Amino acid sequence: MAATMNRIFRPTSSSPSLFNQLIKIRPLSTTATITTSSSHPRTDPKPRNVQWVFLGCPGVGKGTYASRLCSLLGVPHIATGDLVREELASTGPLSTQLAEIVNQGKLVSDEIIISLLSKRLEAGESKGESGFILDGFPRTIRQAEILEEVTDIDLVVNLKLREDVLLEKCLGRRICNQCGKGFNVASINAEEKNGLPAMSMAPLLPPPNCASKLITRSDDTELVVKERLRVYNEKSQPVEDFYRSRGKLMEFDLPGGIPESWPKLLDALNLDDQEHKQSAAA
Ligand code: ADP
């Protein structure tokens, strides 16, 4: 392991190492310092912006909740899945290679993901960004170890939802190919099963001007979603234990759709006040 890390991180004369690039993740801003209640397993609040990670299975809603929190807290939402899709949509040399991996439901290599993330962080740094919520990274123990080396993560939110609902949610996912917003056409009514509570989720339908421009992600097919769930259990679930053992993991069982879950999530994060302040200022 050490040898591989050295190979990846050792600076070369022609290009700075990934490690050095990823070090740019360490912001020092003092804006929007967040304190969560003492019952949460996190380190003491520090005088800088939030540095959080969102974990969770495909379809759980990491993107939805992470991006809402980012708007609330004024920090960038950095989703490695989006970085991969941007690269896929480009005509860059990686595009074909990535399409094959993503459409099989497999993970992209740690090297490629770290390189995409480094580029994103570098661009953010030049715009004066500070703090972040990472969504979809880290997804392997190795990625988690690398992140731990270069920065202090304050809190890791682990979103949870029953697996049959995850599949339905992925299959109902749609994106407007013009504005990029995500919607969900699935109307979920899962019955109580094996001790799991019944759950309903209303669809998140697009406004009329997006309705005719909806597309489905090529990896949101039943076969590929099932493979992504399998890969999550194999490669990403250990990341939950990684953070649990460091006292940084906050488990959050989603009680339903956005109207039920959002206020509970804010409450769990001790952010209800933040939302009230923002609504009052609006
Ligand atoms: P999901 O809905 O499965 O959480 P994402 O949008 O986060 O999907 O990611 C889409 C795809 O991009 C993944 O299936 C994987 O191939 C790739 N990907 C995203 N983040 C990572 C990562 N941290 N490590 C490896 N591959 C990644």
Short mmCIF file of N, CA and C and ligand atoms in Angstrom, two decimals, residues 58-59 62 80-81 84-85 102 106-108 113 136-137 139 143 173 217 219 228, ligand 1:
data_model
loop_
_atom_site.label_atom_id
_atom_site.label_comp_id
_atom_site.label_asym_id
_atom_site.label_seq_id
_atom_site.Cartn_x
_atom_site.Cartn_y
_atom_site.Cartn_z
N PRO A 58 -26.25 4.56 -4.23
CA PRO A 58 -26.82 5.22 -5.40
C PRO A 58 -28.31 5.45 -5.19
N GLY A 59 -28.78 6.63 -5.53
CA GLY A 59 -30.22 6.92 -5.46
C GLY A 59 -30.71 7.38 -4.11
N LYS A 62 -27.99 11.81 -2.09
CA LYS A 62 -26.80 12.56 -1.67
C LYS A 62 -26.74 13.92 -2.37
N THR A 80 -18.30 14.01 -7.28
CA THR A 80 -17.38 13.38 -8.24
C THR A 80 -18.15 12.74 -9.40
N GLY A 81 -19.40 12.31 -9.15
CA GLY A 81 -20.22 11.77 -10.25
C GLY A 81 -20.43 12.84 -11.32
N VAL A 84 -17.28 13.23 -13.30
CA VAL A 84 -17.15 12.12 -14.26
C VAL A 84 -18.05 12.37 -15.47
N ARG A 85 -19.30 12.80 -15.20
CA ARG A 85 -20.23 13.03 -16.32
C ARG A 85 -19.78 14.20 -17.21
N VAL A 102 -18.42 3.45 -16.36
CA VAL A 102 -19.63 3.97 -15.71
C VAL A 102 -20.86 3.17 -16.15
N LYS A 106 -19.34 0.15 -12.63
CA LYS A 106 -18.09 -0.02 -11.87
C LYS A 106 -17.56 1.32 -11.40
N LEU A 107 -16.57 1.27 -10.52
CA LEU A 107 -15.94 2.51 -10.06
C LEU A 107 -14.79 2.86 -11.00
N VAL A 108 -14.63 4.16 -11.20
CA VAL A 108 -13.50 4.69 -11.94
C VAL A 108 -12.27 4.53 -11.03
N ILE A 113 -10.12 9.53 -10.51
CA ILE A 113 -11.02 10.34 -9.69
C ILE A 113 -10.24 11.44 -8.96
N GLY A 136 -20.12 11.70 -3.07
CA GLY A 136 -19.62 10.60 -3.91
C GLY A 136 -18.13 10.38 -3.81
N PHE A 137 -17.50 11.07 -2.90
CA PHE A 137 -16.07 10.89 -2.64
C PHE A 137 -15.84 11.09 -1.15
N ARG A 139 -15.05 6.94 -2.01
CA ARG A 139 -15.87 5.76 -2.28
C ARG A 139 -15.08 4.47 -2.11
N GLN A 143 -9.30 6.03 -1.22
CA GLN A 143 -9.66 7.44 -1.39
C GLN A 143 -9.82 8.10 -0.02
N ARG A 173 -35.26 8.55 -11.85
CA ARG A 173 -34.46 9.78 -11.96
C ARG A 173 -34.46 10.35 -13.37
N ARG A 217 -30.12 9.12 -17.07
CA ARG A 217 -28.70 8.76 -17.07
C ARG A 217 -28.53 7.37 -17.64
N ASP A 219 -26.56 5.15 -16.89
CA ASP A 219 -26.27 4.10 -15.89
C ASP A 219 -27.44 3.89 -14.93
N ARG A 228 -24.31 -1.27 -9.31
CA ARG A 228 -23.78 -0.15 -8.51
C ARG A 228 -24.04 -0.38 -7.03
P1 ADP B 1 -24.47 7.25 -7.76
O1 ADP B 1 -25.86 7.63 -8.14
O2 ADP B 1 -24.17 5.79 -8.06
O3 ADP B 1 -24.10 7.64 -6.36
P2 ADP B 1 -22.61 9.18 -8.98
O4 ADP B 1 -23.31 10.19 -9.80
O5 ADP B 1 -22.06 9.62 -7.67
O6 ADP B 1 -23.59 7.94 -8.85
O7 ADP B 1 -21.42 8.55 -9.82
C1 ADP B 1 -21.61 8.03 -11.11
C2 ADP B 1 -20.45 7.12 -11.47
O8 ADP B 1 -19.23 7.88 -11.47
C3 ADP B 1 -20.19 5.98 -10.51
O9 ADP B 1 -21.00 4.85 -10.77
C4 ADP B 1 -18.72 5.70 -10.76
O10 ADP B 1 -18.52 4.97 -11.96
C5 ADP B 1 -18.15 7.09 -10.97
N1 ADP B 1 -17.67 7.69 -9.70
C6 ADP B 1 -18.18 8.77 -9.06
N2 ADP B 1 -17.48 9.03 -7.94
C7 ADP B 1 -16.51 8.09 -7.86
C8 ADP B 1 -15.47 7.82 -6.94
N3 ADP B 1 -15.29 8.58 -5.85
N4 ADP B 1 -14.65 6.77 -7.19
C9 ADP B 1 -14.80 6.00 -8.28
N5 ADP B 1 -15.76 6.20 -9.20
C10 ADP B 1 -16.63 7.23 -9.00
#
